[in-house]
Amino acid sequence: MPGAVQFDAVIVGGGFYGAAIAIYLTRQRGLKRVLLVERESALMQRASYHNQARVHNGYHYPRSFTTAYRSRINLPRFVRDWPQVVKQDFTKLYAIARRNSKVTTKQFERFCREIGAPVRPADPALLNLFEPRLIEGVFEVEEYAFDSSKLAAWAKRELEECAVELRFDTRVMAISRGPDLTSRVRLDDRHGSSEVTCRYVFNCTYSGLNQFAGDFPGTQTRLKQEITEMALMDVPPVLQELGITVMDGPFFSMMPFPARQLHTLSHVRYTPHMHWADAPALDPYSKLGSYARETRVDRMVRDVARYLPSMAQARYADSLFEVKTVLVKNEGDDGRPILFEKHAELPGCYSVLGGKIDNIYDVLERLDAEQFVAAAGISDLRSSA
C-alpha cells in the first residue's frame, strides 16, 4: 500500500449530511485537512436524491410530538439557509381519511396548534378534488419541497471553497485504531487499495453505517433496512400546483419533485417492497443492486384515485428505488430522531444518520458540544456555529 496520508477528519459518504458536516468542520471548527469519500461518481446520488424532497413542518408526525416540534423549529432555519433550493410556490394539503386513520380532523387541528404549525380549512374548490365519502376533512398548511440537484450544486461549490478533498468512486472498506488517538481508514478505488490516517472519522453512509471491517464496532442502535419505490408522476393540470398527503395510516403522499419537474407519489402499503434487519454481512446496496425493481405504480394509482379521482389521469414517468434506513425503536410512533453515536472503541469516530433533511440542525447541535483539535495544532479549536 502507498504511504499513509494524515487528515484532520475523514467523512464517509457524500450525501447532504456528509457534505454539510465537512463544511461545518472546516468553517465552524477550524479543521484544515478534511477528506470526503463517496462511493458514487458525484455528490448526493443516493438517499439525498431518491426521496420525496419534502421540507417538513411537523404535520406528518402527529404520533411523535418531538419529531414534529423539531421539524417545526427547523423548517424556517432551512428556508433561511438554503433559499435557493426551496420550492414554496405550491399549495400543500393534508387530508384526513374517514376510515383507518389514526388521527381525526379534530385531533389533527389540536396537534397543529400544539406545535404552532399554521393550519386552516381548505377552500371549497380544493375540497372538490377529494371523494367526500372517504375523506373527513382537508386542511391547507405550510410545507415546502427542495430541489436536490440544486442542493448538490451548493454542496459541490461550498466543499471546493473549503478546500475539502473529494474522492469519488471510492469505498471505505475498514476503519481501525491507529497510534496516538488516530484512526486508519482503508480505501478501495479503481486503482486498488490505499490507507489514510486521521484524528476523526464521520460515518455518514446512511444505509451503509455498519458495513466496515477493522475495529469498527457497529452502531448500538438497531436498524431496519427497506427497499422502497418512489414513483415519479406527471400529474394532470388540476394537481400541478399542489402537494397532497392523506393520513394517518395506510395512505399516500404526493409532492412536487423540483429536480425533475414531476411529482413523487408514495404509498404506505406499496412504497416498501422488502425489509430486513440490518447486519454487517448484509450489504444493503448489493441487495438493492440485485433487486428486480418491478414497479407497483399501478396499485398505487388505483388506490390513490379512490380518494383523489383526478389522479387516475396521471402519467407514470419513472421510479426511484432506494434503500431506506429507519431506527427500529421508532417503528411504532413514526418518530424520526437522529442517530448520533460516538464510538468509545474508536476514539474520534462518529456514526450519524438523519431521517429528514431538516435533521441536519439536530446533528450540528450535537457536534457543537464536541471538542475538535486540528492534527497540526495543540489548542482546542471549538467555536460556536
mmCIF file of C-alpha atoms in Angstrom:
data_model
loop_
_atom_site.group_PDB
_atom_site.id
_atom_site.type_symbol
_atom_site.label_atom_id
_atom_site.label_comp_id
_atom_site.label_asym_id
_atom_site.label_seq_id
_atom_site.Cartn_x
_atom_site.Cartn_y
_atom_site.Cartn_z
ATOM 1 C CA MET A 1 0.000 0.000 0.000
ATOM 2 C CA PRO A 2 1.152 3.589 -0.583
ATOM 3 C CA GLY A 3 2.269 5.612 2.434
ATOM 4 C CA ALA A 4 -0.458 6.897 4.748
ATOM 5 C CA VAL A 5 -1.693 10.487 4.427
ATOM 6 C CA GLN A 6 -2.652 12.500 7.508
ATOM 7 C CA PHE A 7 -6.067 14.242 7.664
ATOM 8 C CA ASP A 8 -7.847 16.036 10.446
ATOM 9 C CA ALA A 9 -11.097 14.278 9.513
ATOM 10 C CA VAL A 10 -12.377 11.734 7.031
ATOM 11 C CA ILE A 11 -16.062 11.957 6.103
ATOM 12 C CA VAL A 12 -17.501 8.711 4.756
ATOM 13 C CA GLY A 13 -20.478 9.443 2.494
ATOM 14 C CA GLY A 14 -21.121 12.298 0.101
ATOM 15 C CA GLY A 15 -24.803 12.799 0.777
ATOM 16 C CA PHE A 16 -26.223 16.004 2.224
ATOM 17 C CA TYR A 17 -25.227 15.112 5.772
ATOM 18 C CA GLY A 18 -21.658 14.186 4.880
ATOM 19 C CA ALA A 19 -21.206 17.356 2.829
ATOM 20 C CA ALA A 20 -22.787 19.595 5.484
ATOM 21 C CA ILE A 21 -20.614 18.100 8.246
ATOM 22 C CA ALA A 22 -17.452 18.546 6.177
ATOM 23 C CA ILE A 23 -18.329 22.209 5.561
ATOM 24 C CA TYR A 24 -19.164 22.703 9.251
ATOM 25 C CA LEU A 25 -15.860 21.202 10.407
ATOM 26 C CA THR A 26 -13.815 23.490 8.175
ATOM 27 C CA ARG A 27 -15.852 26.691 8.501
ATOM 28 C CA GLN A 28 -17.003 26.493 12.128
ATOM 29 C CA ARG A 29 -14.449 24.284 13.860
ATOM 30 C CA GLY A 30 -11.186 25.177 12.156
ATOM 31 C CA LEU A 31 -10.190 21.771 10.787
ATOM 32 C CA LYS A 32 -7.903 22.275 7.799
ATOM 33 C CA ARG A 33 -7.363 18.900 6.153
ATOM 34 C CA VAL A 34 -10.695 17.177 5.540
ATOM 35 C CA LEU A 35 -11.278 14.284 3.149
ATOM 36 C CA LEU A 36 -14.751 13.316 1.903
ATOM 37 C CA VAL A 37 -15.083 9.820 0.403
ATOM 38 C CA GLU A 38 -18.068 8.875 -1.792
ATOM 39 C CA ARG A 39 -18.683 5.525 -3.491
ATOM 40 C CA GLU A 40 -20.727 7.127 -6.296
ATOM 41 C CA SER A 41 -19.318 9.360 -9.044
ATOM 42 C CA ALA A 42 -20.860 12.587 -7.686
ATOM 43 C CA LEU A 43 -22.376 14.105 -4.539
ATOM 44 C CA MET A 44 -25.896 13.345 -3.308
ATOM 45 C CA GLN A 45 -26.681 10.494 -5.691
ATOM 46 C CA ARG A 46 -28.373 8.111 -3.238
ATOM 47 C CA ALA A 47 -30.819 8.767 -0.405
ATOM 48 C CA SER A 48 -30.284 12.547 -0.576
ATOM 49 C CA TYR A 49 -31.768 12.457 -4.097
ATOM 50 C CA HIS A 50 -34.060 9.410 -4.023
ATOM 51 C CA ASN A 51 -36.632 10.757 -1.584
ATOM 52 C CA GLN A 52 -39.789 12.830 -1.510
ATOM 53 C CA ALA A 53 -37.825 16.108 -1.321
ATOM 54 C CA ARG A 54 -40.064 17.401 1.462
ATOM 55 C CA VAL A 55 -39.044 20.083 3.935
ATOM 56 C CA HIS A 56 -41.193 19.004 6.864
ATOM 57 C CA ASN A 57 -43.039 21.431 9.118
ATOM 58 C CA GLY A 58 -44.229 18.857 11.645
ATOM 59 C CA TYR A 59 -47.636 17.924 10.187
ATOM 60 C CA HIS A 60 -46.533 14.441 9.192
ATOM 61 C CA TYR A 61 -45.849 13.259 12.752
ATOM 62 C CA PRO A 62 -48.934 13.516 14.974
ATOM 63 C CA ARG A 63 -47.791 10.388 16.841
ATOM 64 C CA SER A 64 -44.324 11.796 17.615
ATOM 65 C CA PHE A 65 -44.528 15.230 19.193
ATOM 66 C CA THR A 66 -40.738 15.556 19.489
ATOM 67 C CA THR A 67 -40.145 14.877 15.787
ATOM 68 C CA ALA A 68 -42.977 17.201 14.813
ATOM 69 C CA TYR A 69 -41.793 20.017 17.041
ATOM 70 C CA ARG A 70 -38.190 19.744 15.874
ATOM 71 C CA SER A 71 -39.344 19.954 12.239
ATOM 72 C CA ARG A 72 -41.448 22.967 13.115
ATOM 73 C CA ILE A 73 -38.384 24.673 14.625
ATOM 74 C CA ASN A 74 -36.000 23.616 11.848
ATOM 75 C CA LEU A 75 -38.067 24.485 8.769
ATOM 76 C CA PRO A 76 -37.607 28.281 8.937
ATOM 77 C CA ARG A 77 -33.886 27.750 9.539
ATOM 78 C CA PHE A 78 -33.623 25.549 6.444
ATOM 79 C CA VAL A 79 -35.527 28.070 4.325
ATOM 80 C CA ARG A 80 -33.225 30.837 5.592
ATOM 81 C CA ASP A 81 -30.004 28.890 4.971
ATOM 82 C CA TRP A 82 -30.910 27.318 1.604
ATOM 83 C CA PRO A 83 -33.457 29.671 -0.026
ATOM 84 C CA GLN A 84 -32.133 28.855 -3.495
ATOM 85 C CA VAL A 85 -33.164 25.192 -3.234
ATOM 86 C CA VAL A 86 -36.587 25.558 -1.563
ATOM 87 C CA LYS A 87 -39.795 25.453 -3.627
ATOM 88 C CA GLN A 88 -42.628 27.332 -1.923
ATOM 89 C CA ASP A 89 -44.899 28.226 -4.849
ATOM 90 C CA PHE A 90 -47.405 25.411 -4.435
ATOM 91 C CA THR A 91 -50.335 24.696 -2.142
ATOM 92 C CA LYS A 92 -49.876 21.901 0.395
ATOM 93 C CA LEU A 93 -52.913 19.979 1.624
ATOM 94 C CA TYR A 94 -53.291 17.422 4.392
ATOM 95 C CA ALA A 95 -56.457 15.322 4.235
ATOM 96 C CA ILE A 96 -57.820 13.017 6.920
ATOM 97 C CA ALA A 97 -59.441 9.759 5.848
ATOM 98 C CA ARG A 98 -62.777 8.740 7.332
ATOM 99 C CA ARG A 99 -61.680 5.135 7.893
ATOM 100 C CA ASN A 100 -58.444 3.546 9.103
ATOM 101 C CA SER A 101 -56.832 6.848 10.023
ATOM 102 C CA LYS A 102 -55.004 7.006 13.338
ATOM 103 C CA VAL A 103 -55.929 10.678 13.738
ATOM 104 C CA THR A 104 -59.227 12.545 13.365
ATOM 105 C CA THR A 105 -59.701 16.043 11.968
ATOM 106 C CA LYS A 106 -60.171 17.485 15.449
ATOM 107 C CA GLN A 107 -57.087 15.694 16.728
ATOM 108 C CA PHE A 108 -55.064 16.941 13.761
ATOM 109 C CA GLU A 109 -56.157 20.550 14.323
ATOM 110 C CA ARG A 110 -55.328 20.320 18.029
ATOM 111 C CA PHE A 111 -51.939 18.771 17.260
ATOM 112 C CA CYS A 112 -51.095 21.591 14.828
ATOM 113 C CA ARG A 113 -51.994 24.184 17.457
ATOM 114 C CA GLU A 114 -49.765 22.418 19.994
ATOM 115 C CA ILE A 115 -46.688 22.562 17.768
ATOM 116 C CA GLY A 116 -47.519 26.035 16.452
ATOM 117 C CA ALA A 117 -47.948 24.946 12.826
ATOM 118 C CA PRO A 118 -50.280 27.058 10.640
ATOM 119 C CA VAL A 119 -53.397 25.188 9.501
ATOM 120 C CA ARG A 120 -56.724 26.254 8.020
ATOM 121 C CA PRO A 121 -59.652 24.523 6.310
ATOM 122 C CA ALA A 122 -59.125 24.141 2.574
ATOM 123 C CA ASP A 123 -61.095 26.242 0.111
ATOM 124 C CA PRO A 124 -64.239 24.554 -1.318
ATOM 125 C CA ALA A 125 -62.648 24.321 -4.772
ATOM 126 C CA LEU A 126 -59.856 22.211 -3.283
ATOM 127 C CA LEU A 127 -62.294 20.122 -1.262
ATOM 128 C CA ASN A 128 -63.989 19.140 -4.519
ATOM 129 C CA LEU A 129 -60.834 17.287 -5.590
ATOM 130 C CA PHE A 130 -61.485 14.629 -2.950
ATOM 131 C CA GLU A 131 -64.030 11.839 -2.661
ATOM 132 C CA PRO A 132 -66.193 13.057 0.275
ATOM 133 C CA ARG A 133 -67.299 9.547 1.250
ATOM 134 C CA LEU A 134 -63.671 8.672 2.032
ATOM 135 C CA ILE A 135 -62.246 11.985 3.272
ATOM 136 C CA GLU A 136 -63.328 13.534 6.567
ATOM 137 C CA GLY A 137 -61.506 16.860 6.323
ATOM 138 C CA VAL A 138 -58.911 18.746 4.251
ATOM 139 C CA PHE A 139 -56.513 21.407 5.533
ATOM 140 C CA GLU A 140 -54.191 23.864 3.844
ATOM 141 C CA VAL A 141 -50.802 24.025 5.554
ATOM 142 C CA GLU A 142 -47.326 25.499 5.098
ATOM 143 C CA GLU A 143 -44.869 22.884 3.900
ATOM 144 C CA TYR A 144 -42.253 23.008 1.153
ATOM 145 C CA ALA A 145 -40.168 20.937 -1.233
ATOM 146 C CA PHE A 146 -36.477 21.164 -2.073
ATOM 147 C CA ASP A 147 -34.543 20.705 -5.297
ATOM 148 C CA SER A 148 -31.941 18.026 -4.584
ATOM 149 C CA SER A 149 -29.984 18.877 -7.742
ATOM 150 C CA LYS A 150 -29.578 22.483 -6.620
ATOM 151 C CA LEU A 151 -28.636 21.294 -3.129
ATOM 152 C CA ALA A 152 -25.935 19.066 -4.632
ATOM 153 C CA ALA A 153 -24.610 22.019 -6.642
ATOM 154 C CA TRP A 154 -24.450 24.071 -3.438
ATOM 155 C CA ALA A 155 -22.554 21.281 -1.670
ATOM 156 C CA LYS A 156 -20.016 20.942 -4.501
ATOM 157 C CA ARG A 157 -19.363 24.670 -4.573
ATOM 158 C CA GLU A 158 -19.009 25.007 -0.798
ATOM 159 C CA LEU A 159 -16.740 21.967 -0.449
ATOM 160 C CA GLU A 160 -14.443 23.354 -3.117
ATOM 161 C CA GLU A 161 -14.326 26.745 -1.369
ATOM 162 C CA CYS A 162 -13.498 24.985 1.905
ATOM 163 C CA ALA A 163 -10.700 23.037 0.187
ATOM 164 C CA VAL A 164 -12.214 19.713 1.232
ATOM 165 C CA GLU A 165 -10.573 16.903 -0.729
ATOM 166 C CA LEU A 166 -13.157 14.827 -2.621
ATOM 167 C CA ARG A 167 -12.624 11.243 -3.704
ATOM 168 C CA PHE A 168 -15.411 9.770 -5.809
ATOM 169 C CA ASP A 169 -15.876 6.161 -6.954
ATOM 170 C CA THR A 170 -14.131 5.193 -3.740
ATOM 171 C CA ARG A 171 -15.272 2.949 -0.898
ATOM 172 C CA VAL A 172 -14.169 2.866 2.707
ATOM 173 C CA MET A 173 -13.622 -0.813 3.496
ATOM 174 C CA ALA A 174 -12.215 -0.741 7.042
ATOM 175 C CA ILE A 175 -11.752 1.637 9.962
ATOM 176 C CA SER A 176 -9.120 0.638 12.519
ATOM 177 C CA ARG A 177 -7.337 2.090 15.530
ATOM 178 C CA GLY A 178 -4.095 3.884 14.792
ATOM 179 C CA PRO A 179 -1.390 5.295 17.056
ATOM 180 C CA ASP A 180 -1.909 8.311 19.310
ATOM 181 C CA LEU A 181 -5.707 8.527 19.158
ATOM 182 C CA THR A 182 -5.814 8.358 15.379
ATOM 183 C CA SER A 183 -7.752 6.064 13.063
ATOM 184 C CA ARG A 184 -6.596 4.218 9.971
ATOM 185 C CA VAL A 185 -9.072 4.186 7.089
ATOM 186 C CA ARG A 186 -8.659 1.704 4.233
ATOM 187 C CA LEU A 187 -9.950 2.875 0.849
ATOM 188 C CA ASP A 188 -10.679 0.928 -2.341
ATOM 189 C CA ASP A 189 -10.979 2.546 -5.761
ATOM 190 C CA ARG A 190 -10.285 1.543 -9.360
ATOM 191 C CA HIS A 191 -6.546 1.846 -8.727
ATOM 192 C CA GLY A 192 -6.582 -0.578 -5.785
ATOM 193 C CA SER A 193 -6.301 -0.144 -2.023
ATOM 194 C CA SER A 194 -4.762 2.660 -0.013
ATOM 195 C CA GLU A 195 -4.808 3.869 3.565
ATOM 196 C CA VAL A 196 -5.112 7.251 5.241
ATOM 197 C CA THR A 197 -4.865 8.229 8.894
ATOM 198 C CA CYS A 198 -6.921 10.870 10.654
ATOM 199 C CA ARG A 199 -7.963 12.185 14.041
ATOM 200 C CA TYR A 200 -11.704 11.974 13.355
ATOM 201 C CA VAL A 201 -13.957 9.756 11.246
ATOM 202 C CA PHE A 202 -17.585 10.622 10.475
ATOM 203 C CA ASN A 203 -19.606 7.684 9.204
ATOM 204 C CA CYS A 204 -22.410 9.334 7.201
ATOM 205 C CA THR A 205 -23.200 6.415 4.907
ATOM 206 C CA TYR A 206 -26.916 6.161 5.760
ATOM 207 C CA SER A 207 -27.787 2.582 4.808
ATOM 208 C CA GLY A 208 -24.111 1.535 4.912
ATOM 209 C CA LEU A 209 -23.491 2.509 8.535
ATOM 210 C CA ASN A 210 -22.439 -0.995 9.593
ATOM 211 C CA GLN A 211 -20.555 -2.175 6.510
ATOM 212 C CA PHE A 212 -16.944 -1.690 7.677
ATOM 213 C CA ALA A 213 -14.260 -4.160 8.672
ATOM 214 C CA GLY A 214 -11.369 -3.412 11.034
ATOM 215 C CA ASP A 215 -12.090 -2.236 14.557
ATOM 216 C CA PHE A 216 -15.372 -0.530 13.739
ATOM 217 C CA PRO A 217 -17.823 -1.811 16.398
ATOM 218 C CA GLY A 218 -21.100 -1.144 14.587
ATOM 219 C CA THR A 219 -23.947 1.001 15.859
ATOM 220 C CA GLN A 220 -25.584 0.202 19.169
ATOM 221 C CA THR A 221 -28.902 1.372 17.772
ATOM 222 C CA ARG A 222 -30.717 -1.374 15.881
ATOM 223 C CA LEU A 223 -31.557 -0.515 12.296
ATOM 224 C CA LYS A 224 -34.102 -1.760 9.777
ATOM 225 C CA GLN A 225 -33.459 -1.596 6.034
ATOM 226 C CA GLU A 226 -36.159 -1.291 3.387
ATOM 227 C CA ILE A 227 -36.075 -1.265 -0.385
ATOM 228 C CA THR A 228 -38.542 1.445 -1.344
ATOM 229 C CA GLU A 229 -40.079 2.788 -4.527
ATOM 230 C CA MET A 230 -40.854 6.453 -5.042
ATOM 231 C CA ALA A 231 -42.942 6.820 -8.225
ATOM 232 C CA LEU A 232 -42.413 9.919 -10.368
ATOM 233 C CA MET A 233 -45.644 11.133 -11.956
ATOM 234 C CA ASP A 234 -46.714 13.717 -14.491
ATOM 235 C CA VAL A 235 -49.933 14.771 -12.787
ATOM 236 C CA PRO A 236 -52.938 16.392 -14.522
ATOM 237 C CA PRO A 237 -53.121 20.229 -14.612
ATOM 238 C CA VAL A 238 -55.588 20.421 -11.712
ATOM 239 C CA LEU A 239 -52.919 18.867 -9.443
ATOM 240 C CA GLN A 240 -49.808 20.564 -10.858
ATOM 241 C CA GLU A 241 -49.559 23.263 -8.183
ATOM 242 C CA LEU A 242 -50.478 21.022 -5.262
ATOM 243 C CA GLY A 243 -48.847 18.738 -2.759
ATOM 244 C CA ILE A 244 -51.246 16.315 -1.047
ATOM 245 C CA THR A 245 -50.933 13.949 1.889
ATOM 246 C CA VAL A 246 -53.774 11.698 3.071
ATOM 247 C CA MET A 247 -53.107 10.452 6.569
ATOM 248 C CA ASP A 248 -52.567 8.996 9.124
ATOM 249 C CA GLY A 249 -52.498 5.313 8.270
ATOM 250 C CA PRO A 250 -52.203 3.158 5.114
ATOM 251 C CA PHE A 251 -52.487 6.122 2.774
ATOM 252 C CA PHE A 252 -50.341 8.197 0.435
ATOM 253 C CA SER A 253 -48.438 11.399 -0.220
ATOM 254 C CA MET A 254 -47.816 13.340 -3.432
ATOM 255 C CA MET A 255 -45.235 16.144 -3.564
ATOM 256 C CA PRO A 256 -43.595 18.307 -6.237
ATOM 257 C CA PHE A 257 -40.162 16.942 -7.170
ATOM 258 C CA PRO A 258 -38.338 20.046 -8.442
ATOM 259 C CA ALA A 259 -35.240 18.195 -9.673
ATOM 260 C CA ARG A 260 -37.311 16.500 -12.396
ATOM 261 C CA GLN A 261 -40.300 18.871 -12.745
ATOM 262 C CA LEU A 262 -42.564 15.963 -11.769
ATOM 263 C CA HIS A 263 -44.412 14.823 -8.644
ATOM 264 C CA THR A 264 -43.413 11.993 -6.354
ATOM 265 C CA LEU A 265 -46.040 9.504 -5.273
ATOM 266 C CA SER A 266 -45.540 7.306 -2.220
ATOM 267 C CA HIS A 267 -47.984 4.888 -0.649
ATOM 268 C CA VAL A 268 -47.636 3.445 2.837
ATOM 269 C CA ARG A 269 -48.683 -0.006 1.601
ATOM 270 C CA TYR A 270 -46.853 -0.174 -1.752
ATOM 271 C CA THR A 271 -43.745 2.007 -1.420
ATOM 272 C CA PRO A 272 -41.881 -0.504 0.836
ATOM 273 C CA HIS A 273 -41.007 -3.546 -1.296
ATOM 274 C CA MET A 274 -38.995 -5.604 1.167
ATOM 275 C CA HIS A 275 -37.222 -5.196 4.502
ATOM 276 C CA TRP A 276 -34.655 -6.865 6.734
ATOM 277 C CA ALA A 277 -32.773 -6.311 9.980
ATOM 278 C CA ASP A 278 -29.513 -4.521 9.326
ATOM 279 C CA ALA A 279 -26.387 -6.649 9.809
ATOM 280 C CA PRO A 280 -22.700 -6.264 8.872
ATOM 281 C CA ALA A 281 -22.833 -9.230 6.481
ATOM 282 C CA LEU A 282 -25.839 -7.857 4.550
ATOM 283 C CA ASP A 283 -24.699 -5.047 2.256
ATOM 284 C CA PRO A 284 -27.876 -3.040 1.566
ATOM 285 C CA TYR A 285 -26.586 -1.643 -1.709
ATOM 286 C CA SER A 286 -25.744 -5.119 -3.004
ATOM 287 C CA LYS A 287 -29.290 -6.215 -2.187
ATOM 288 C CA LEU A 288 -30.660 -3.173 -3.979
ATOM 289 C CA GLY A 289 -28.407 -3.823 -6.961
ATOM 290 C CA SER A 290 -29.749 -7.336 -7.416
ATOM 291 C CA TYR A 291 -33.401 -6.408 -6.782
ATOM 292 C CA ALA A 292 -35.739 -6.781 -9.782
ATOM 293 C CA ARG A 293 -37.284 -3.299 -9.300
ATOM 294 C CA GLU A 294 -40.725 -4.134 -10.634
ATOM 295 C CA THR A 295 -42.879 -1.070 -10.176
ATOM 296 C CA ARG A 296 -46.054 -1.102 -8.101
ATOM 297 C CA VAL A 297 -47.269 2.177 -9.521
ATOM 298 C CA ASP A 298 -50.471 0.664 -10.942
ATOM 299 C CA ARG A 299 -51.541 -0.407 -7.465
ATOM 300 C CA MET A 300 -50.532 2.954 -6.008
ATOM 301 C CA VAL A 301 -52.552 4.941 -8.552
ATOM 302 C CA ARG A 302 -55.554 2.645 -8.341
ATOM 303 C CA ASP A 303 -55.820 3.141 -4.580
ATOM 304 C CA VAL A 304 -54.959 6.855 -4.618
ATOM 305 C CA ALA A 305 -57.622 7.570 -7.265
ATOM 306 C CA ARG A 306 -60.312 6.343 -4.863
ATOM 307 C CA TYR A 307 -59.541 9.343 -2.648
ATOM 308 C CA LEU A 308 -58.338 11.742 -5.334
ATOM 309 C CA PRO A 309 -60.164 10.836 -8.584
ATOM 310 C CA SER A 310 -58.113 13.105 -10.855
ATOM 311 C CA MET A 311 -55.002 11.016 -10.132
ATOM 312 C CA ALA A 312 -56.437 8.405 -12.488
ATOM 313 C CA GLN A 313 -55.289 10.753 -15.288
ATOM 314 C CA ALA A 314 -51.686 10.966 -14.052
ATOM 315 C CA ARG A 315 -48.940 9.629 -16.308
ATOM 316 C CA TYR A 316 -46.197 7.424 -14.880
ATOM 317 C CA ALA A 317 -42.685 8.665 -15.743
ATOM 318 C CA ASP A 318 -40.176 6.725 -13.645
ATOM 319 C CA SER A 319 -39.440 5.195 -10.251
ATOM 320 C CA LEU A 320 -36.719 5.957 -7.750
ATOM 321 C CA PHE A 321 -35.674 2.773 -5.957
ATOM 322 C CA GLU A 322 -33.519 3.187 -2.872
ATOM 323 C CA VAL A 323 -32.670 1.669 0.482
ATOM 324 C CA LYS A 324 -34.379 3.437 3.365
ATOM 325 C CA THR A 325 -32.921 3.067 6.858
ATOM 326 C CA VAL A 326 -35.059 3.501 9.971
ATOM 327 C CA LEU A 327 -34.419 3.124 13.678
ATOM 328 C CA VAL A 328 -36.218 0.031 14.950
ATOM 329 C CA LYS A 329 -37.205 1.777 18.183
ATOM 330 C CA ASN A 330 -39.291 4.325 16.259
ATOM 331 C CA GLU A 331 -41.302 2.000 14.040
ATOM 332 C CA GLY A 332 -44.339 2.292 16.285
ATOM 333 C CA ASP A 333 -44.589 6.068 16.527
ATOM 334 C CA ASP A 334 -43.122 7.211 13.177
ATOM 335 C CA GLY A 335 -40.569 9.303 15.059
ATOM 336 C CA ARG A 336 -37.507 10.399 13.109
ATOM 337 C CA PRO A 337 -34.793 11.324 15.607
ATOM 338 C CA ILE A 338 -31.184 11.425 14.515
ATOM 339 C CA LEU A 339 -28.751 8.626 15.220
ATOM 340 C CA PHE A 340 -25.601 10.143 16.699
ATOM 341 C CA GLU A 341 -23.169 7.660 18.204
ATOM 342 C CA LYS A 342 -19.632 8.310 19.396
ATOM 343 C CA HIS A 343 -17.740 5.015 19.354
ATOM 344 C CA ALA A 344 -15.636 4.586 22.503
ATOM 345 C CA GLU A 345 -13.767 1.673 20.905
ATOM 346 C CA LEU A 346 -12.545 4.008 18.141
ATOM 347 C CA PRO A 347 -11.628 7.405 19.612
ATOM 348 C CA GLY A 348 -12.809 10.211 17.358
ATOM 349 C CA CYS A 349 -15.154 8.006 15.335
ATOM 350 C CA TYR A 350 -18.817 9.025 14.970
ATOM 351 C CA SER A 351 -21.805 7.453 13.205
ATOM 352 C CA VAL A 352 -24.523 9.863 12.090
ATOM 353 C CA LEU A 353 -27.918 9.279 10.475
ATOM 354 C CA GLY A 354 -30.923 11.515 9.975
ATOM 355 C CA GLY A 355 -34.328 10.564 8.648
ATOM 356 C CA LYS A 356 -35.227 14.009 7.248
ATOM 357 C CA ILE A 357 -33.363 16.848 5.575
ATOM 358 C CA ASP A 358 -34.029 19.249 8.460
ATOM 359 C CA ASN A 359 -32.444 16.853 10.968
ATOM 360 C CA ILE A 360 -29.117 18.411 9.969
ATOM 361 C CA TYR A 361 -29.621 21.074 12.627
ATOM 362 C CA ASP A 362 -30.017 18.403 15.317
ATOM 363 C CA VAL A 363 -26.706 16.876 14.155
ATOM 364 C CA LEU A 364 -24.894 20.217 14.187
ATOM 365 C CA GLU A 365 -26.156 20.943 17.701
ATOM 366 C CA ARG A 366 -24.642 17.657 18.865
ATOM 367 C CA LEU A 367 -21.367 18.473 17.123
ATOM 368 C CA ASP A 368 -21.296 21.880 18.822
ATOM 369 C CA ALA A 369 -20.909 20.038 22.129
ATOM 370 C CA GLU A 370 -17.860 18.068 20.911
ATOM 371 C CA GLN A 371 -14.252 19.228 21.085
ATOM 372 C CA PHE A 372 -12.174 19.018 17.911
ATOM 373 C CA VAL A 373 -8.462 19.733 17.554
ATOM 374 C CA ALA A 374 -6.668 20.005 14.228
ATOM 375 C CA ALA A 375 -3.902 17.435 13.825
ATOM 376 C CA ALA A 376 -1.208 20.090 13.458
ATOM 377 C CA GLY A 377 -2.420 22.180 16.408
ATOM 378 C CA ILE A 378 -2.403 21.828 20.175
ATOM 379 C CA SER A 379 -5.281 24.111 21.177
ATOM 380 C CA ASP A 380 -8.986 23.437 21.409
ATOM 381 C CA LEU A 381 -10.491 24.788 18.202
ATOM 382 C CA ARG A 382 -14.067 24.566 19.347
ATOM 383 C CA SER A 383 -16.218 27.533 18.324
ATOM 384 C CA SER A 384 -19.920 28.186 18.204
ATOM 385 C CA ALA A 385 -21.840 27.521 14.997
#
